[in-house]
Coordinates of N, CA, C and O and ligand atoms in Angstrom, one line a residue:
X133 N 0.8 -1.2 0.0 CA 0.0 0.0 0.0 C 0.9 1.3 0.0 O 1.9 1.3 0.7
X134 N 0.5 2.2 -0.8 CA 1.3 3.5 -0.8 C 1.1 4.2 0.6 O 0.0 4.1 1.1
X135 N 2.1 4.9 1.0 CA 1.9 5.6 2.3 C 0.8 6.6 2.2 O 0.2 6.9 3.2
X136 N 0.7 7.1 1.0 CA -0.4 8.1 0.8 C -1.8 7.6 1.1 O -2.6 8.3 1.6
X137 N -1.9 6.3 0.9 CA -3.2 5.7 1.2 C -3.3 5.1 2.6 O -4.4 4.6 2.9
X138 N -2.2 5.1 3.3 CA -2.2 4.4 4.6 C -3.0 5.2 5.6 O -2.8 6.4 5.8
X139 N -3.9 4.6 6.3 CA -4.9 5.3 7.2 C -4.1 6.0 8.4 O -4.4 7.1 8.8
X140 N -3.1 5.3 8.9 CA -2.3 5.9 10.0 C -1.5 7.1 9.5 O -1.3 8.1 10.2
X141 N -0.9 7.0 8.3 CA -0.2 8.1 7.7 C -1.1 9.3 7.5 O -0.7 10.4 7.7
X142 N -2.3 9.0 7.1 CA -3.3 10.1 6.9 C -3.6 10.7 8.3 O -3.8 12.0 8.3
X143 N -3.7 9.9 9.3 CA -4.0 10.5 10.7 C -2.8 11.4 11.1 O -3.0 12.5 11.6
X144 N -1.6 10.9 10.8 CA -0.4 11.6 11.2 C -0.3 12.9 10.4 O 0.1 14.0 11.0
X145 N -0.7 12.9 9.2 CA -0.7 14.1 8.3 C -1.9 15.0 8.6 O -2.1 16.0 8.0
X146 N -2.8 14.6 9.6 CA -4.0 15.3 9.9 C -5.0 15.4 8.8 O -5.8 16.3 8.8
X147 N -5.0 14.4 8.0 CA -6.0 14.4 6.9 C -7.3 13.6 7.3 O -8.3 13.7 6.7
X148 N -7.1 12.8 8.4 CA -8.3 12.1 9.0 C -8.3 12.5 10.5 O -7.2 12.5 11.1
X149 N -9.5 12.9 11.0 CA -9.5 13.3 12.4 C -9.3 12.1 13.4 O -9.6 10.9 13.1
X150 N -8.7 12.4 14.5 CA -8.5 11.4 15.6 C -8.4 12.1 16.9 O -8.2 13.3 16.9
X151 N -8.6 11.4 18.0 CA -8.4 12.0 19.3 C -6.9 11.7 19.7 O -6.5 10.6 20.0
X152 N -6.2 12.8 19.7 CA -4.8 12.7 20.1 C -4.6 12.8 21.6 O -5.1 13.7 22.2
X153 N -3.8 11.8 22.1 CA -3.6 11.7 23.5 C -2.2 12.3 23.9 O -2.1 12.9 24.9
X154 N -1.2 12.0 23.1 CA 0.1 12.5 23.4 C 0.9 12.4 22.1 O 0.5 11.8 21.1
X155 N 2.1 13.1 22.1 CA 2.9 13.1 20.9 C 4.4 13.3 21.4 O 4.6 14.0 22.4
X156 N 5.3 12.6 20.7 CA 6.7 12.9 20.9 C 7.3 13.1 19.6 O 6.6 13.1 18.5
X157 N 8.6 13.3 19.5 CA 9.3 13.5 18.2 C 9.0 12.4 17.3 O 8.7 12.6 16.1
X158 N 9.0 11.1 17.7 CA 8.9 10.0 16.8 C 7.5 9.3 16.8 O 7.3 8.5 15.9
X159 N 6.6 9.6 17.8 CA 5.4 8.8 17.8 C 4.2 9.7 18.1 O 4.3 10.8 18.7
X160 N 3.0 9.2 17.6 CA 1.7 9.9 17.9 C 0.9 8.8 18.7 O 1.0 7.6 18.4
X161 N 0.2 9.3 19.7 CA -0.7 8.4 20.4 C -2.1 8.9 20.2 O -2.5 10.1 20.5
X162 N -3.0 8.0 19.8 CA -4.4 8.3 19.5 C -5.3 7.3 20.3 O -4.8 6.2 20.6
X163 N -6.6 7.7 20.4 CA -7.5 6.7 20.9 C -7.9 5.8 19.8 O -8.1 6.2 18.7
X164 N -8.0 4.5 20.2 CA -8.5 3.5 19.2 C -10.0 3.8 18.9 O -10.8 4.1 19.9
X165 N -10.4 3.7 17.6 CA -11.8 4.1 17.3 C -12.7 3.0 17.7 O -13.9 3.3 17.9
X166 N -12.2 1.8 18.0 CA -13.1 0.7 18.4 C -12.5 0.1 19.7 O -11.9 -1.0 19.6
X167 N -12.6 0.8 20.8 CA -11.9 0.4 22.0 C -12.3 -1.0 22.6 O -13.4 -1.3 22.6
X168 N -11.2 -1.8 23.0 CA -11.4 -3.1 23.5 C -11.3 -3.1 25.1 O -11.4 -4.1 25.7
X169 N -11.0 -1.9 25.6 CA -10.9 -1.7 27.1 C -11.2 -0.3 27.4 O -11.2 0.6 26.4
X170 N -11.5 0.1 28.6 CA -11.8 1.5 29.0 C -10.7 2.4 28.5 O -11.0 3.6 28.1
X171 N -9.5 2.0 28.6 CA -8.4 2.8 28.0 C -7.8 2.0 26.9 O -7.3 0.9 27.1
X172 N -7.9 2.5 25.6 CA -7.3 1.8 24.5 C -6.7 2.8 23.6 O -7.4 3.5 22.8
X173 N -5.4 3.0 23.7 CA -4.7 3.9 22.8 C -3.8 3.1 21.8 O -3.5 2.0 22.0
X174 N -3.5 3.8 20.8 CA -2.5 3.3 19.8 C -1.3 4.2 19.7 O -1.4 5.4 19.5
X175 N -0.1 3.6 20.0 CA 1.1 4.3 19.9 C 1.7 4.0 18.5 O 1.9 2.9 18.1
X176 N 1.8 5.1 17.7 CA 2.0 4.9 16.2 C 3.3 5.7 15.9 O 3.4 6.9 16.1
X177 N 4.3 5.0 15.4 CA 5.5 5.7 14.9 C 5.1 6.6 13.7 O 4.3 6.3 12.9
X178 N 5.6 7.9 13.7 CA 5.3 8.8 12.6 C 5.8 8.3 11.3 O 5.3 8.6 10.3
X179 N 6.9 7.5 11.4 CA 7.5 7.0 10.1 C 6.7 5.8 9.7 O 6.3 4.9 10.6
X180 N 6.4 5.6 8.4 CA 5.6 4.4 8.0 C 6.6 3.2 8.0 O 7.5 3.2 7.2
X181 N 6.3 2.3 8.9 CA 7.1 1.1 9.0 C 6.0 0.0 9.1 O 5.1 0.1 9.9
X182 N 6.1 -1.0 8.2 CA 4.9 -1.9 8.1 C 4.7 -2.8 9.3 O 3.6 -2.9 9.8
X183 N 5.7 -3.3 9.9 CA 5.6 -4.1 11.1 C 7.0 -4.2 11.8 O 8.0 -3.6 11.2
X184 N 7.1 -4.9 12.9 CA 8.3 -4.8 13.7 C 9.5 -5.4 12.8 O 10.6 -5.0 13.0
X185 N 9.2 -6.3 11.9 CA 10.2 -6.9 11.1 C 10.9 -5.9 10.2 O 12.0 -6.1 9.7
X186 N 10.2 -4.8 10.0 CA 10.7 -3.8 9.0 C 11.5 -2.7 9.8 O 11.9 -1.7 9.1
X187 N 11.6 -2.8 11.1 CA 12.4 -1.8 11.8 C 13.9 -2.0 11.4 O 14.4 -3.2 11.5
X188 N 14.6 -1.0 11.1 CA 16.0 -1.1 10.8 C 16.9 -0.6 12.0 O 16.3 0.0 12.9
X189 N 18.2 -0.9 11.9 CA 19.1 -0.4 13.0 C 18.9 1.1 13.2 O 18.9 1.5 14.3
X190 N 18.7 1.8 12.1 CA 18.6 3.3 12.2 C 17.2 3.7 12.8 O 17.0 4.9 13.0
X191 N 16.4 2.7 13.1 CA 15.1 3.1 13.7 C 15.1 2.8 15.2 O 14.0 2.9 15.9
X192 N 16.3 2.5 15.8 CA 16.3 2.2 17.2 C 15.7 3.3 18.1 O 15.1 3.1 19.1
X193 N 16.0 4.6 17.7 CA 15.5 5.7 18.5 C 13.9 5.7 18.4 O 13.3 6.1 19.4
X194 N 13.3 5.2 17.4 CA 11.9 5.1 17.3 C 11.4 4.1 18.3 O 10.4 4.3 19.0
X195 N 12.1 2.9 18.3 CA 11.7 1.9 19.2 C 11.8 2.4 20.6 O 10.9 2.1 21.5
X196 N 12.8 3.1 20.9 CA 13.0 3.7 22.3 C 11.9 4.6 22.6 O 11.3 4.6 23.7
X197 N 11.5 5.5 21.7 CA 10.4 6.4 21.9 C 9.1 5.7 22.2 O 8.3 6.2 23.0
X198 N 8.8 4.6 21.5 CA 7.6 3.8 21.8 C 7.6 3.3 23.2 O 6.6 3.5 23.9
X199 N 8.7 2.7 23.7 CA 8.7 2.2 25.0 C 8.5 3.3 26.1 O 7.8 3.2 27.1
X200 N 9.2 4.4 25.9 CA 9.2 5.5 26.9 C 7.8 6.2 26.8 O 7.4 6.7 27.8
X201 N 7.2 6.2 25.6 CA 5.8 6.8 25.6 C 4.9 5.9 26.3 O 4.0 6.4 27.1
X202 N 5.0 4.5 26.2 CA 4.2 3.6 27.0 C 4.4 3.9 28.5 O 3.4 3.9 29.3
X203 N 5.6 4.1 28.9 CA 5.8 4.4 30.3 C 5.1 5.7 30.8 O 4.5 5.8 31.8
X204 N 5.2 6.7 29.9 CA 4.6 8.0 30.2 C 3.1 7.8 30.3 O 2.4 8.4 31.2
X205 N 2.5 7.1 29.3 CA 1.0 6.9 29.4 C 0.6 6.2 30.6 O -0.4 6.5 31.3
X206 N 1.4 5.2 31.0 CA 1.1 4.4 32.2 C 1.2 5.3 33.5 O 0.3 5.2 34.4
X207 N 2.2 6.2 33.5 CA 2.3 7.1 34.7 C 1.2 8.1 34.7 O 0.9 8.7 35.8
X208 N 0.6 8.5 33.5 CA -0.4 9.5 33.4 C -1.8 9.0 33.4 O -2.7 9.8 33.1
X209 N -2.0 7.7 33.6 CA -3.3 7.1 33.6 C -4.3 7.9 34.6 O -3.8 8.2 35.7
X210 N -5.5 8.1 34.1 CA -6.5 8.9 35.0 C -6.6 8.1 36.3 O -6.7 8.8 37.4
X211 N -6.7 6.8 36.3 CA -6.7 6.0 37.5 C -5.6 5.0 37.4 O -5.5 4.3 36.5
X212 N -4.7 5.0 38.5 CA -3.5 4.1 38.4 C -4.0 2.7 38.2 O -5.0 2.2 38.8
X213 N -3.3 2.0 37.3 CA -3.7 0.6 37.1 C -2.6 -0.1 36.2 O -1.7 0.6 35.7
X214 N -2.8 -1.4 36.1 CA -1.8 -2.1 35.2 C -2.2 -1.9 33.7 O -3.3 -1.4 33.4
X215 N -1.4 -2.3 32.8 CA -1.7 -2.1 31.4 C -1.0 -3.2 30.6 O -0.2 -3.9 31.1
X216 N -1.4 -3.2 29.4 CA -0.9 -4.2 28.4 C -0.5 -3.4 27.2 O -1.1 -2.5 26.7
X217 N 0.7 -3.9 26.6 CA 1.2 -3.3 25.4 C 1.3 -4.4 24.3 O 2.0 -5.4 24.6
X218 N 0.5 -4.3 23.2 CA 0.4 -5.4 22.3 C 0.7 -4.9 20.9 O 0.2 -3.8 20.5
X219 N 1.4 -5.7 20.1 CA 1.6 -5.3 18.7 C 1.3 -6.6 17.8 O 1.9 -7.6 18.1
X220 N 0.4 -6.4 16.9 CA 0.1 -7.5 15.9 C 1.0 -7.3 14.7 O 1.2 -6.2 14.3
X221 N 1.6 -8.4 14.3 CA 2.6 -8.3 13.2 C 2.2 -9.4 12.1 O 2.5 -10.6 12.3
X222 N 1.5 -9.0 11.1 CA 1.1 -9.9 10.0 C -0.3 -10.2 10.1 O -0.9 -10.3 11.3
X223 N -0.9 -10.6 9.0 CA -2.4 -10.8 9.0 C -2.8 -11.9 9.9 O -3.9 -11.8 10.6
X224 N -2.0 -13.0 10.0 CA -2.5 -14.1 10.8 C -2.4 -13.9 12.3 O -2.9 -14.6 13.2
X225 N -1.7 -12.7 12.7 CA -1.7 -12.3 14.1 C -2.8 -11.4 14.4 O -3.0 -11.0 15.6
X226 N -3.6 -10.9 13.4 CA -4.7 -10.0 13.6 C -4.4 -8.6 13.2 O -5.2 -7.7 13.4
X227 N -3.2 -8.4 12.6 CA -2.9 -7.0 12.1 C -3.8 -6.6 10.9 O -3.9 -7.4 10.0
X228 N -4.5 -5.5 11.1 CA -5.4 -5.0 10.0 C -4.8 -3.8 9.3 O -5.1 -3.5 8.2
X229 N -4.1 -3.0 10.1 CA -3.5 -1.7 9.6 C -2.0 -2.0 9.5 O -1.3 -2.2 10.5
X230 N -1.5 -1.9 8.2 CA -0.1 -2.3 8.0 C 0.8 -1.1 8.1 O 1.6 -0.8 7.2
X231 N 0.7 -0.5 9.2 CA 1.6 0.6 9.7 C 1.8 0.3 11.1 O 0.8 0.3 11.9
X232 N 3.0 -0.2 11.5 CA 3.3 -0.7 12.8 C 2.7 0.2 13.9 O 2.7 1.4 13.8
X233 N 2.1 -0.4 14.9 CA 1.5 0.3 16.0 C 1.4 -0.6 17.2 O 1.5 -1.9 17.1
X234 N 1.3 0.0 18.4 CA 1.3 -0.7 19.7 C 0.0 -0.3 20.4 O -0.3 0.8 20.7
X235 N -0.8 -1.4 20.8 CA -2.0 -1.1 21.5 C -1.7 -1.0 23.0 O -1.0 -1.9 23.6
X236 N -2.1 0.1 23.6 CA -1.9 0.3 25.0 C -3.3 0.2 25.7 O -4.2 1.0 25.4
X237 N -3.4 -0.8 26.5 CA -4.8 -1.2 27.0 C -4.7 -1.2 28.5 O -3.8 -1.7 29.2
X238 N -5.8 -0.6 29.1 CA -5.8 -0.5 30.6 C -7.3 -0.2 31.0 O -8.1 -0.1 30.2
X239 N -7.5 -0.1 32.3 CA -8.8 0.4 32.8 C -9.6 -0.7 33.4 O -10.7 -0.5 34.0
X240 N -9.3 -2.0 33.1 CA -10.0 -3.1 33.8 C -9.0 -4.3 33.7 O -7.9 -4.1 33.3
X241 N -9.5 -5.5 34.0 CA -8.7 -6.6 33.8 C -8.4 -6.8 32.3 O -9.3 -7.2 31.6
X242 N -7.2 -6.5 31.9 CA -6.8 -6.6 30.5 C -6.1 -7.9 30.2 O -5.4 -8.1 29.2
X243 N -6.2 -8.9 31.1 CA -5.4 -10.1 31.0 C -5.8 -10.9 29.8 O -5.0 -11.6 29.2
X244 N -7.1 -10.9 29.4 CA -7.6 -11.8 28.3 C -7.6 -11.1 27.0 O -8.1 -11.7 26.0
X245 N -7.1 -9.9 26.9 CA -7.2 -9.2 25.6 C -6.0 -9.6 24.7 O -4.9 -9.7 25.2
Ligands
5GP441 P1 -4.5 -4.1 14.3 O1 -5.6 -5.0 14.2 O2 -3.9 -3.7 13.0 O3 -3.5 -4.5 15.3 O4 -5.1 -2.8 14.9 C1 -5.7 -1.7 14.2 C2 -6.5 -0.9 15.1 O5 -6.7 0.4 14.5 C3 -7.8 -1.5 15.5 O6 -7.9 -1.6 16.9 C4 -8.8 -0.4 15.0 O7 -9.9 -0.2 15.8 C5 -8.0 0.8 14.9 N1 -8.4 1.8 13.8 C6 -8.6 1.4 12.5 N2 -8.9 2.5 11.8 C7 -8.9 3.6 12.7 C8 -9.1 5.0 12.5 O8 -9.4 5.5 11.5 N3 -9.0 5.7 13.6 C9 -8.6 5.2 14.9 N4 -8.5 6.0 15.9 N5 -8.4 3.9 15.0 C10 -8.5 3.1 13.9
ZN442 ZN1 1.5 4.6 7.2

């Protein structure tokens, strides 16, 4: 898929509306449109990378930003609680949007998600 047509690239370019939760140099955090938990955010690298297998050595700083953004989100939760960080990689894992992203889930027992 062309990056031009990628739904997350369009969100990052502000061509599609989204609820933005946080932003850093390398990532954008939005609310998932179809939440599976009371808190369901998507941590999305601003660079179009298809999945984790497509991260290059030169993308290490992006990987670092993702982890530290998850830490920040966890520390800033409206109600303190545990959380889950999930990334689907490839169609048979459940990936539907082929722009790498990390589901940040919290707000109830997220053990079975
Ligand atoms: P995946 O199945 O690829 O791991 O997750 C894709 C996620 O993106 C799904 O949870 C889906 O609800 C979410 N999603 C798909 N399209 C949009 C959109 O246009 N806006 C937002 N905020 N989330 C989206
Ligand atoms: Zn993209």
